[in-house]
Short mmCIF file of N, CA, C and O in Angstrom, two decimals:
data_model
loop_
_atom_site.label_atom_id
_atom_site.label_comp_id
_atom_site.label_asym_id
_atom_site.label_seq_id
_atom_site.Cartn_x
_atom_site.Cartn_y
_atom_site.Cartn_z
N MET A 1 12.39 229.56 81.44
CA MET A 1 13.01 228.52 80.64
C MET A 1 12.05 227.32 80.59
O MET A 1 11.55 226.87 81.60
N SER A 2 11.81 226.80 79.40
CA SER A 2 10.89 225.68 79.23
C SER A 2 11.58 224.36 79.55
O SER A 2 12.81 224.28 79.63
N ARG A 3 10.77 223.31 79.69
CA ARG A 3 11.33 221.97 79.93
C ARG A 3 12.22 221.55 78.77
O ARG A 3 13.23 220.89 78.97
N ILE A 4 11.84 221.92 77.56
CA ILE A 4 12.66 221.55 76.39
C ILE A 4 14.00 222.27 76.44
O ILE A 4 15.03 221.68 76.13
N ASP A 5 14.01 223.54 76.88
CA ASP A 5 15.28 224.27 77.03
C ASP A 5 16.17 223.60 78.07
O ASP A 5 17.37 223.44 77.87
N VAL A 6 15.58 223.23 79.21
CA VAL A 6 16.35 222.55 80.26
C VAL A 6 16.88 221.24 79.71
O VAL A 6 18.06 220.90 79.86
N GLN A 7 16.01 220.47 79.05
CA GLN A 7 16.38 219.17 78.50
C GLN A 7 17.53 219.31 77.50
O GLN A 7 18.39 218.47 77.43
N ARG A 8 17.55 220.38 76.75
CA ARG A 8 18.57 220.58 75.72
C ARG A 8 19.89 221.07 76.32
O ARG A 8 20.96 220.68 75.85
N ASP A 9 19.82 221.91 77.36
CA ASP A 9 21.01 222.62 77.83
C ASP A 9 21.58 222.17 79.16
O ASP A 9 22.73 222.48 79.48
N ALA A 10 20.83 221.45 79.96
CA ALA A 10 21.26 221.10 81.32
C ALA A 10 22.40 220.07 81.30
O ALA A 10 22.45 219.20 80.44
N GLU A 11 23.25 220.20 82.27
CA GLU A 11 24.27 219.18 82.50
C GLU A 11 23.63 218.06 83.32
O GLU A 11 22.87 218.34 84.25
N PRO A 12 23.91 216.81 83.00
CA PRO A 12 23.27 215.72 83.73
C PRO A 12 23.73 215.67 85.19
O PRO A 12 24.89 215.90 85.49
N GLN A 13 22.78 215.37 86.06
CA GLN A 13 23.09 215.13 87.46
C GLN A 13 23.36 213.65 87.70
O GLN A 13 23.94 213.26 88.69
N LEU A 14 22.90 212.82 86.76
CA LEU A 14 23.06 211.38 86.82
C LEU A 14 23.08 210.86 85.38
O LEU A 14 22.34 211.38 84.55
N VAL A 15 23.91 209.88 85.10
CA VAL A 15 23.97 209.27 83.77
C VAL A 15 23.71 207.77 83.94
O VAL A 15 24.25 207.13 84.84
N ALA A 16 22.85 207.22 83.07
CA ALA A 16 22.47 205.82 83.19
C ALA A 16 22.23 205.21 81.81
O ALA A 16 21.92 205.90 80.85
N ASP A 17 22.36 203.89 81.76
CA ASP A 17 21.99 203.13 80.58
C ASP A 17 20.52 202.77 80.75
O ASP A 17 20.16 202.09 81.72
N VAL A 18 19.68 203.25 79.85
CA VAL A 18 18.23 203.16 79.98
C VAL A 18 17.64 202.29 78.87
O VAL A 18 18.08 202.34 77.73
N TRP A 19 16.63 201.53 79.25
CA TRP A 19 15.87 200.72 78.30
C TRP A 19 14.40 201.07 78.48
O TRP A 19 13.86 200.92 79.58
N LEU A 20 13.77 201.57 77.42
CA LEU A 20 12.33 201.75 77.43
C LEU A 20 11.71 200.44 76.98
O LEU A 20 12.07 199.91 75.92
N TYR A 21 10.79 199.92 77.78
CA TYR A 21 10.15 198.65 77.43
C TYR A 21 9.39 198.78 76.11
O TYR A 21 8.86 199.86 75.79
N GLU A 22 9.29 197.67 75.40
CA GLU A 22 8.49 197.62 74.19
C GLU A 22 7.02 197.85 74.57
O GLU A 22 6.58 197.48 75.66
N THR A 23 6.25 198.43 73.67
CA THR A 23 4.83 198.68 73.93
C THR A 23 4.11 197.40 74.31
O THR A 23 3.31 197.38 75.25
N ALA A 24 4.40 196.30 73.62
CA ALA A 24 3.74 195.01 73.89
C ALA A 24 4.05 194.48 75.28
O ALA A 24 3.32 193.64 75.81
N ASN A 25 5.12 194.98 75.90
CA ASN A 25 5.51 194.54 77.25
C ASN A 25 5.22 195.61 78.30
O ASN A 25 5.89 195.66 79.33
N GLY A 26 4.25 196.48 78.03
CA GLY A 26 3.83 197.47 79.01
C GLY A 26 4.47 198.83 78.86
O GLY A 26 4.20 199.72 79.66
N GLY A 27 5.31 199.01 77.86
CA GLY A 27 5.98 200.30 77.67
C GLY A 27 5.05 201.36 77.08
O GLY A 27 3.86 201.12 76.85
N LYS A 28 5.62 202.50 76.82
CA LYS A 28 4.87 203.61 76.23
C LYS A 28 4.31 203.19 74.87
O LYS A 28 4.89 202.35 74.20
N THR A 29 3.22 203.85 74.47
CA THR A 29 2.64 203.56 73.16
C THR A 29 3.28 204.39 72.06
O THR A 29 3.07 204.13 70.88
N GLY A 30 4.06 205.38 72.44
CA GLY A 30 4.77 206.23 71.49
C GLY A 30 6.10 206.63 72.08
O GLY A 30 6.44 206.27 73.21
N PRO A 31 6.88 207.39 71.33
CA PRO A 31 8.21 207.77 71.81
C PRO A 31 8.16 208.78 72.96
O PRO A 31 7.19 209.53 73.11
N ALA A 32 9.22 208.77 73.77
CA ALA A 32 9.44 209.83 74.75
C ALA A 32 10.06 210.98 73.97
O ALA A 32 11.12 210.82 73.36
N LEU A 33 9.38 212.11 73.95
CA LEU A 33 9.82 213.26 73.15
C LEU A 33 10.65 214.22 73.99
O LEU A 33 10.57 214.20 75.23
N PRO A 34 11.46 215.06 73.35
CA PRO A 34 12.20 216.07 74.12
C PRO A 34 11.27 216.83 75.06
O PRO A 34 10.15 217.20 74.69
N GLY A 35 11.70 217.00 76.30
CA GLY A 35 10.90 217.62 77.34
C GLY A 35 10.20 216.61 78.23
O GLY A 35 9.58 216.98 79.22
N PHE A 36 10.32 215.31 77.90
CA PHE A 36 9.65 214.26 78.67
C PHE A 36 10.29 214.09 80.04
O PHE A 36 11.50 214.02 80.19
N GLY A 37 9.44 214.00 81.04
CA GLY A 37 9.87 213.72 82.39
C GLY A 37 8.97 212.65 82.98
O GLY A 37 7.85 212.44 82.51
N CYS A 38 9.45 211.97 83.99
CA CYS A 38 8.65 210.94 84.65
C CYS A 38 9.19 210.75 86.06
O CYS A 38 10.11 211.43 86.49
N ILE A 39 8.60 209.80 86.75
CA ILE A 39 9.03 209.45 88.10
C ILE A 39 10.04 208.31 88.00
O ILE A 39 9.83 207.36 87.26
N LEU A 40 11.14 208.42 88.72
CA LEU A 40 12.13 207.34 88.80
C LEU A 40 12.00 206.71 90.18
O LEU A 40 11.93 207.42 91.19
N MET A 41 11.97 205.39 90.20
CA MET A 41 11.85 204.64 91.45
C MET A 41 12.96 203.61 91.54
O MET A 41 13.35 203.04 90.53
N THR A 42 13.43 203.36 92.74
CA THR A 42 14.48 202.36 92.93
C THR A 42 13.92 200.98 93.22
O THR A 42 14.67 200.02 93.33
N SER A 43 12.60 200.87 93.33
CA SER A 43 11.97 199.59 93.62
C SER A 43 10.60 199.52 92.95
O SER A 43 9.94 200.54 92.78
N ARG A 44 10.19 198.30 92.61
CA ARG A 44 8.84 198.08 92.07
C ARG A 44 7.86 197.72 93.19
O ARG A 44 6.69 197.48 92.94
N ASP A 45 8.35 197.67 94.43
CA ASP A 45 7.52 197.29 95.57
C ASP A 45 6.61 198.44 95.99
O ASP A 45 6.99 199.61 95.91
N ARG A 46 5.43 198.08 96.47
CA ARG A 46 4.51 199.07 97.02
C ARG A 46 4.81 199.26 98.50
O ARG A 46 5.23 198.30 99.13
N PRO A 47 4.57 200.38 99.08
CA PRO A 47 4.05 201.57 98.42
C PRO A 47 5.12 202.19 97.54
O PRO A 47 6.30 202.19 97.88
N TYR A 48 4.69 202.70 96.38
CA TYR A 48 5.61 203.31 95.43
C TYR A 48 6.14 204.62 95.99
O TYR A 48 5.43 205.39 96.60
N SER A 49 7.41 204.84 95.74
CA SER A 49 8.06 206.08 96.15
C SER A 49 9.08 206.43 95.09
O SER A 49 9.85 205.57 94.65
N GLY A 50 9.07 207.68 94.65
CA GLY A 50 10.00 208.05 93.59
C GLY A 50 10.31 209.53 93.55
O GLY A 50 9.84 210.29 94.41
N TRP A 51 11.09 209.91 92.57
CA TRP A 51 11.55 211.28 92.40
C TRP A 51 11.27 211.73 90.97
O TRP A 51 11.47 210.97 90.01
N ASP A 52 10.83 212.98 90.82
CA ASP A 52 10.60 213.57 89.50
C ASP A 52 11.93 213.81 88.80
O ASP A 52 12.85 214.39 89.40
N ALA A 53 12.00 213.37 87.54
CA ALA A 53 13.22 213.56 86.77
C ALA A 53 12.88 213.91 85.33
O ALA A 53 11.84 213.52 84.80
N LEU A 54 13.76 214.63 84.71
CA LEU A 54 13.67 214.98 83.30
C LEU A 54 14.74 214.21 82.56
O LEU A 54 15.92 214.24 82.95
N LEU A 55 14.34 213.48 81.52
CA LEU A 55 15.30 212.74 80.70
C LEU A 55 15.96 213.72 79.74
O LEU A 55 15.26 214.49 79.07
N LEU A 56 17.27 213.71 79.69
CA LEU A 56 17.99 214.63 78.80
C LEU A 56 18.10 213.98 77.41
O LEU A 56 19.15 213.48 77.02
N LEU A 57 17.00 214.01 76.71
CA LEU A 57 16.92 213.41 75.38
C LEU A 57 17.56 214.29 74.31
O LEU A 57 17.71 213.86 73.18
N ARG A 58 17.91 215.51 74.70
CA ARG A 58 18.40 216.53 73.77
C ARG A 58 17.33 216.71 72.71
O ARG A 58 16.21 216.96 73.05
N ASP A 59 17.63 216.54 71.46
CA ASP A 59 16.62 216.72 70.42
C ASP A 59 16.25 215.41 69.75
O ASP A 59 15.75 215.40 68.63
N GLN A 60 16.49 214.28 70.44
CA GLN A 60 16.26 212.97 69.84
C GLN A 60 15.22 212.19 70.64
O GLN A 60 15.48 211.80 71.78
N PRO A 61 14.04 211.94 70.07
CA PRO A 61 13.05 211.12 70.77
C PRO A 61 13.63 209.74 71.09
O PRO A 61 14.55 209.27 70.41
N MET A 62 13.09 209.10 72.12
CA MET A 62 13.48 207.73 72.47
C MET A 62 12.25 206.85 72.32
O MET A 62 11.20 207.13 72.90
N HIS A 63 12.37 205.81 71.51
CA HIS A 63 11.24 204.96 71.14
C HIS A 63 11.14 203.72 72.03
O HIS A 63 12.15 203.23 72.54
N PRO A 64 9.92 203.20 72.20
CA PRO A 64 9.75 201.96 72.95
C PRO A 64 10.66 200.87 72.38
O PRO A 64 10.80 200.74 71.16
N GLY A 65 11.31 200.13 73.28
CA GLY A 65 12.25 199.08 72.88
C GLY A 65 13.68 199.57 72.73
O GLY A 65 14.61 198.76 72.66
N GLU A 66 13.88 200.87 72.71
CA GLU A 66 15.22 201.44 72.51
C GLU A 66 16.03 201.42 73.81
O GLU A 66 15.49 201.55 74.90
N ARG A 67 17.34 201.28 73.64
CA ARG A 67 18.29 201.37 74.75
C ARG A 67 19.26 202.50 74.42
O ARG A 67 19.72 202.62 73.29
N ARG A 68 19.56 203.31 75.45
CA ARG A 68 20.43 204.46 75.22
C ARG A 68 21.03 204.93 76.54
O ARG A 68 20.40 204.81 77.59
N ARG A 69 22.22 205.48 76.49
CA ARG A 69 22.80 206.13 77.65
C ARG A 69 22.25 207.55 77.70
O ARG A 69 22.33 208.28 76.71
N LEU A 70 21.65 207.89 78.84
CA LEU A 70 21.00 209.19 79.01
C LEU A 70 21.45 209.87 80.28
O LEU A 70 21.78 209.22 81.27
N GLY A 71 21.37 211.18 80.25
CA GLY A 71 21.53 211.98 81.46
C GLY A 71 20.16 212.30 82.03
O GLY A 71 19.15 212.26 81.31
N PHE A 72 20.13 212.61 83.32
CA PHE A 72 18.89 212.96 84.02
C PHE A 72 19.13 214.19 84.88
O PHE A 72 20.21 214.37 85.42
N VAL A 73 18.08 214.99 85.02
CA VAL A 73 18.05 216.12 85.94
C VAL A 73 16.86 215.89 86.87
O VAL A 73 15.77 215.59 86.41
N PHE A 74 17.08 216.05 88.18
CA PHE A 74 16.03 215.82 89.18
C PHE A 74 15.47 217.13 89.70
O PHE A 74 16.19 218.12 89.82
N LEU A 75 14.20 217.09 90.07
CA LEU A 75 13.56 218.24 90.70
C LEU A 75 14.18 218.48 92.08
O LEU A 75 14.38 219.62 92.50
N THR A 76 14.51 217.39 92.79
CA THR A 76 15.12 217.48 94.12
C THR A 76 16.40 216.64 94.15
O THR A 76 16.43 215.57 94.77
N PRO A 77 17.46 217.10 93.51
CA PRO A 77 18.68 216.30 93.42
C PRO A 77 19.33 216.00 94.77
O PRO A 77 19.91 214.93 94.95
N GLU A 78 19.18 216.89 95.73
CA GLU A 78 19.83 216.68 97.02
C GLU A 78 19.30 215.44 97.74
O GLU A 78 20.04 214.78 98.45
N SER A 79 18.03 215.10 97.52
CA SER A 79 17.51 213.88 98.14
C SER A 79 17.57 212.68 97.20
O SER A 79 17.73 211.55 97.64
N ALA A 80 17.48 212.90 95.90
CA ALA A 80 17.44 211.79 94.94
C ALA A 80 18.81 211.18 94.66
O ALA A 80 18.94 209.95 94.63
N LEU A 81 19.80 211.99 94.42
CA LEU A 81 21.09 211.48 93.95
C LEU A 81 21.73 210.45 94.87
O LEU A 81 22.17 209.40 94.39
N PRO A 82 21.80 210.68 96.18
CA PRO A 82 22.39 209.64 97.04
C PRO A 82 21.65 208.31 96.97
O PRO A 82 22.27 207.24 96.96
N VAL A 83 20.34 208.35 96.87
CA VAL A 83 19.53 207.13 96.82
C VAL A 83 19.82 206.36 95.53
O VAL A 83 20.04 205.15 95.54
N PHE A 84 19.84 207.07 94.40
CA PHE A 84 20.05 206.40 93.11
C PHE A 84 21.47 205.88 92.95
O PHE A 84 21.68 204.80 92.41
N ARG A 85 22.43 206.63 93.42
CA ARG A 85 23.81 206.16 93.33
C ARG A 85 24.02 204.89 94.15
O ARG A 85 24.73 203.99 93.74
N GLN A 86 23.36 204.80 95.29
CA GLN A 86 23.47 203.61 96.13
C GLN A 86 22.71 202.43 95.50
O GLN A 86 23.18 201.30 95.53
N ALA A 87 21.54 202.69 94.95
CA ALA A 87 20.71 201.62 94.39
C ALA A 87 21.34 201.01 93.14
O ALA A 87 21.28 199.80 92.94
N GLY A 88 21.89 201.83 92.30
CA GLY A 88 22.53 201.34 91.09
C GLY A 88 21.57 201.02 89.95
O GLY A 88 21.94 201.01 88.80
N ARG A 89 20.32 200.75 90.28
CA ARG A 89 19.29 200.40 89.28
C ARG A 89 18.01 201.14 89.64
O ARG A 89 17.74 201.39 90.80
N PHE A 90 17.24 201.46 88.61
CA PHE A 90 15.98 202.17 88.85
C PHE A 90 14.97 201.83 87.76
O PHE A 90 15.30 201.20 86.76
N TYR A 91 13.74 202.30 87.98
CA TYR A 91 12.62 202.05 87.07
C TYR A 91 11.95 203.36 86.72
O TYR A 91 11.85 204.26 87.57
N LEU A 92 11.50 203.49 85.48
CA LEU A 92 10.80 204.68 85.01
C LEU A 92 9.30 204.44 85.12
O LEU A 92 8.80 203.39 84.65
N TRP A 93 8.59 205.38 85.73
CA TRP A 93 7.15 205.27 85.95
C TRP A 93 6.45 206.43 85.24
O TRP A 93 6.78 207.59 85.43
N ASP A 94 5.46 206.07 84.42
CA ASP A 94 4.60 207.06 83.77
C ASP A 94 3.20 206.47 83.74
O ASP A 94 2.70 206.06 82.70
N GLY A 95 2.60 206.33 84.93
CA GLY A 95 1.31 205.68 85.07
C GLY A 95 1.43 204.17 85.19
O GLY A 95 0.50 203.48 85.59
N ARG A 96 2.57 203.66 84.83
CA ARG A 96 2.96 202.24 84.94
C ARG A 96 4.47 202.20 84.72
O ARG A 96 5.07 203.20 84.31
N PHE A 97 5.08 201.07 84.95
CA PHE A 97 6.52 200.96 84.71
C PHE A 97 6.75 200.87 83.20
O PHE A 97 6.23 199.98 82.53
N ILE A 98 7.51 201.83 82.67
CA ILE A 98 7.73 201.92 81.22
C ILE A 98 9.17 201.64 80.82
O ILE A 98 9.49 201.62 79.63
N GLY A 99 10.05 201.44 81.80
CA GLY A 99 11.44 201.20 81.47
C GLY A 99 12.27 201.04 82.72
O GLY A 99 11.75 201.08 83.84
N GLU A 100 13.56 200.85 82.50
CA GLU A 100 14.48 200.70 83.63
C GLU A 100 15.85 201.21 83.23
O GLU A 100 16.14 201.40 82.04
N GLY A 101 16.67 201.43 84.22
CA GLY A 101 18.02 201.94 83.96
C GLY A 101 19.01 201.44 84.97
O GLY A 101 18.66 201.03 86.08
N THR A 102 20.27 201.47 84.56
CA THR A 102 21.39 201.11 85.41
C THR A 102 22.33 202.31 85.43
O THR A 102 22.72 202.81 84.37
N ILE A 103 22.68 202.75 86.63
CA ILE A 103 23.57 203.90 86.77
C ILE A 103 24.90 203.59 86.11
O ILE A 103 25.47 202.52 86.33
N ALA A 104 25.41 204.54 85.33
CA ALA A 104 26.72 204.37 84.71
C ALA A 104 27.78 204.32 85.80
O ALA A 104 27.62 204.92 86.87
N SER A 105 28.84 203.59 85.56
CA SER A 105 29.86 203.43 86.60
C SER A 105 30.56 204.73 86.92
O SER A 105 31.10 204.90 87.99
N HIS A 106 30.53 205.67 85.99
CA HIS A 106 31.07 206.99 86.27
C HIS A 106 30.25 208.02 85.52
O HIS A 106 29.65 207.71 84.49
N VAL A 107 30.17 209.23 86.06
CA VAL A 107 29.39 210.28 85.44
C VAL A 107 30.19 210.87 84.31
O VAL A 107 31.37 211.19 84.45
N GLU A 108 29.54 210.97 83.16
CA GLU A 108 30.14 211.61 82.00
C GLU A 108 29.02 212.36 81.30
O GLU A 108 27.86 212.16 81.56
N SER A 109 29.38 213.23 80.41
CA SER A 109 28.36 213.96 79.68
C SER A 109 27.55 213.01 78.81
O SER A 109 28.10 212.12 78.19
N ALA A 110 26.26 213.22 78.78
CA ALA A 110 25.38 212.38 77.95
C ALA A 110 25.09 213.04 76.62
O ALA A 110 24.24 212.62 75.88
N ARG A 111 25.80 214.09 76.29
CA ARG A 111 25.58 214.78 75.02
C ARG A 111 26.03 213.96 73.86
O ARG A 111 26.96 213.37 73.70
#
């Protein structure tokens, strides 16, 4: 199964309101396309520590500056989910901080 298949069909392990920073403010230079994954971190402090996650974009790219409620699937959900639920807020890392998110107050489908 490809990353795009997982992204299209997976049930979210976490749902959050996400904002991708504008390109001029350090965000991506292009959209996050279906199959996009990155590191999620609960802090901007060094040393950096995070978890691999796949954004459930379904078939809709997400553009710099856009805000959207998204689901996420983690490579290691057993260690990531408790940390993110407690933190309530997180940052998206793709070579630099490209966005941030706030955990939804309750889990619902992001479809």
